[in-house]
XYZ file of C-alpha atoms in Angstrom:
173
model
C 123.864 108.969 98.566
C 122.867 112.382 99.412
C 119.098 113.948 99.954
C 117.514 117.369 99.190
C 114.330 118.461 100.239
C 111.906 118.074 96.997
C 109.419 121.284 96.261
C 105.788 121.125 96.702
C 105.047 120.853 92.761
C 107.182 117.354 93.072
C 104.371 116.421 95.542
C 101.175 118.107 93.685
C 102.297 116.206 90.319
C 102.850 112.735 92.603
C 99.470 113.304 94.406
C 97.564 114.356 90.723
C 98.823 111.527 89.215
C 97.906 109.055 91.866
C 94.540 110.440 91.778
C 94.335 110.000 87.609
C 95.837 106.938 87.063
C 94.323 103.920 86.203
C 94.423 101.646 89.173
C 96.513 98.735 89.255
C 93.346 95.951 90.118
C 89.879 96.604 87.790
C 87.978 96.178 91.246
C 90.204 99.142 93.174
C 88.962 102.780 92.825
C 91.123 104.831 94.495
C 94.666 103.944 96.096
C 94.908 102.939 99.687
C 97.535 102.400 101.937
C 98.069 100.804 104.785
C 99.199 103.243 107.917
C 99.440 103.368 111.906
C 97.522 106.546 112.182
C 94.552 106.763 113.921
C 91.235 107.639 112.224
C 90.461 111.575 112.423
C 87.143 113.092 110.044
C 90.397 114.655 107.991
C 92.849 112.440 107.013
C 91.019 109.643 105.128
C 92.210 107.509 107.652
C 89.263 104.513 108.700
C 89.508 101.026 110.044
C 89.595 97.765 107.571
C 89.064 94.887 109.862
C 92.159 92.346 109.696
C 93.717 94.874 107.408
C 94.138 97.270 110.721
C 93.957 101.003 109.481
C 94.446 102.226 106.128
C 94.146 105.473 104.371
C 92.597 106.506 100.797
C 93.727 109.028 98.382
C 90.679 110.869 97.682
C 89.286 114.384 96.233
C 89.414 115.671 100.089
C 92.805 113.699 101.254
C 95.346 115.346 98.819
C 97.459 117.456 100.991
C 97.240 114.486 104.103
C 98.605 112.003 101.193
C 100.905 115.241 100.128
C 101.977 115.810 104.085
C 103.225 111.934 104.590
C 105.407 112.289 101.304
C 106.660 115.252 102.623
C 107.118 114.384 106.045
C 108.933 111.386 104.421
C 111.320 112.959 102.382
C 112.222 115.085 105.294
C 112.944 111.925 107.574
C 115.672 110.974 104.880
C 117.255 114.159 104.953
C 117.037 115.447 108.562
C 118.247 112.264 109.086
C 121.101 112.260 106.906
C 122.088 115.625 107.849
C 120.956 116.783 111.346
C 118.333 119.306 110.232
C 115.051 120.026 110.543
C 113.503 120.379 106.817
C 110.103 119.171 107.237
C 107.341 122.190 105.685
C 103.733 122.429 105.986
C 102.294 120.975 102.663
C 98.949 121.802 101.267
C 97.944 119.969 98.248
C 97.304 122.458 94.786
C 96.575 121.609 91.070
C 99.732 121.275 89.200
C 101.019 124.129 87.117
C 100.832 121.466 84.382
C 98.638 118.536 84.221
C 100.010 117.409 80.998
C 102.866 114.742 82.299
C 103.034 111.730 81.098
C 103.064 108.075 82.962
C 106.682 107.700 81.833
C 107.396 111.327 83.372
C 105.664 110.949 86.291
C 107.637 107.626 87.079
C 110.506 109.627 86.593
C 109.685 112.247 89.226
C 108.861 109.178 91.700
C 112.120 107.453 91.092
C 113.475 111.192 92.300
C 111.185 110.787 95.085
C 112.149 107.349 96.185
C 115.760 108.460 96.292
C 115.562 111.471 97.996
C 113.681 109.950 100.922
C 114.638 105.989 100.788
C 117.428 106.925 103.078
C 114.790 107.394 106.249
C 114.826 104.410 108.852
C 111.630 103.113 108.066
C 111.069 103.610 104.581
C 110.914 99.656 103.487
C 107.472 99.477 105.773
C 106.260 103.310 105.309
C 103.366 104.318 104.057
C 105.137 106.743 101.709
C 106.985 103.113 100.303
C 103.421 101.754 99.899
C 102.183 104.880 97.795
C 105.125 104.933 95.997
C 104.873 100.866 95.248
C 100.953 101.342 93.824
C 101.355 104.104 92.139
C 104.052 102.884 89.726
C 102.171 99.783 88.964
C 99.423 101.845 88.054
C 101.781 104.525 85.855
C 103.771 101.128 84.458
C 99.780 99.310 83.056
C 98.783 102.600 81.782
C 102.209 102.688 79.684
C 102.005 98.579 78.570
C 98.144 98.561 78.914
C 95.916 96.785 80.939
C 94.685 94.622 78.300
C 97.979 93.636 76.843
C 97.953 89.746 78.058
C 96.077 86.801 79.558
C 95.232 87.113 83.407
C 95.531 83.396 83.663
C 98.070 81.383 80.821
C 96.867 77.544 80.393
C 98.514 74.828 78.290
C 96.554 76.490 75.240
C 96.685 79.848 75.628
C 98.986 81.795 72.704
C 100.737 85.136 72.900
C 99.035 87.589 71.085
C 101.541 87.930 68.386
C 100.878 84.004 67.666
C 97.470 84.944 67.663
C 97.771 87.733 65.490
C 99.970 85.861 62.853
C 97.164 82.224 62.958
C 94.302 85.109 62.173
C 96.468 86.627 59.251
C 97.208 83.056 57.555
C 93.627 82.269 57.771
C 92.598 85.524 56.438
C 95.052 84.971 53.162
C 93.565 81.060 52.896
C 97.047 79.765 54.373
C 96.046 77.663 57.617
């Protein structure tokens, strides 16, 4: 595999989207990851009991979110190649804010294979943000109310549903 150092706009359209789409659990606002950093008034960093520290992606934590994807990419590729890539990232608007979920799982797939070559990307944060943010792109594209939470002995698919309701609408059932 090889690695290349991604642009900022890779990271502002990962970071934008995070922020916009819907999350992946009805009770969870914003997305939150788990990290080892310690708690500074910046980073969005704070202390979750058991949970240890974690970090949330909010309207003031953009470029810190931004900075660890960078910072992760560049582990994969100064790794992979001896150099020293890493940039100072600071989190702007997209030139386009018009990408869709399927896009935008496209650019993190790019993401994810640029920088899944670093030595601790299966327990990085940047692995976490990637992980909940395609859940979150994949309900928006199949819906979040496209099936059953919880399937008992009765409970029908929707199209079996859909065709018991249009029998007993012609008078069939």
């Amino acid at each position: 595999m090889s690695a290349i150092m991604l642009g900022p706009e890779h990271f502002n359209v990962l970071i934008w989207a995070a922020i916009h789409a819907a999350p992946a659990v009805p009770s969870e606002r914003n997305l939150v990851t788990n990290t080892s950093a310690e708690s500074t008034p910046y980073n969005g960093v704070r202390s979750w009991g058991h949970m240890g520290n974690v970090r949330e992606l909010t309207a003031g934590t953009e470029t810190v979110y931004g900075q660890m994807l960078v910072d992760a990419n560049a582990a994969a590729v100064n790794g992979k190649y001896g150099e020293d890539n890493a940039y100072v990232y600071a989190y702007s608007r997209p030139k386009s804010t018009e990408w869709t979920p399927r896009e935008v799982l496209s650019a993190l797939d790019g993401f994810e294979y640029q920088a899944c070559e670093a030595e601790d990307w299966a327990s990085s944060e940047a692995k976490q943000f990637c992980d909940i943010l395609r859940r979150r792109l994949e309900r928006r594209i199949i819906g979040n109310d496209d099936g059953p939470w919880i399937i008992g002995a009765d409970t029908l698919p929707a199209l079996v549903e859909e065709r018991r309701a249009n029998m007993r609408r012609r008078g069939i059932a």
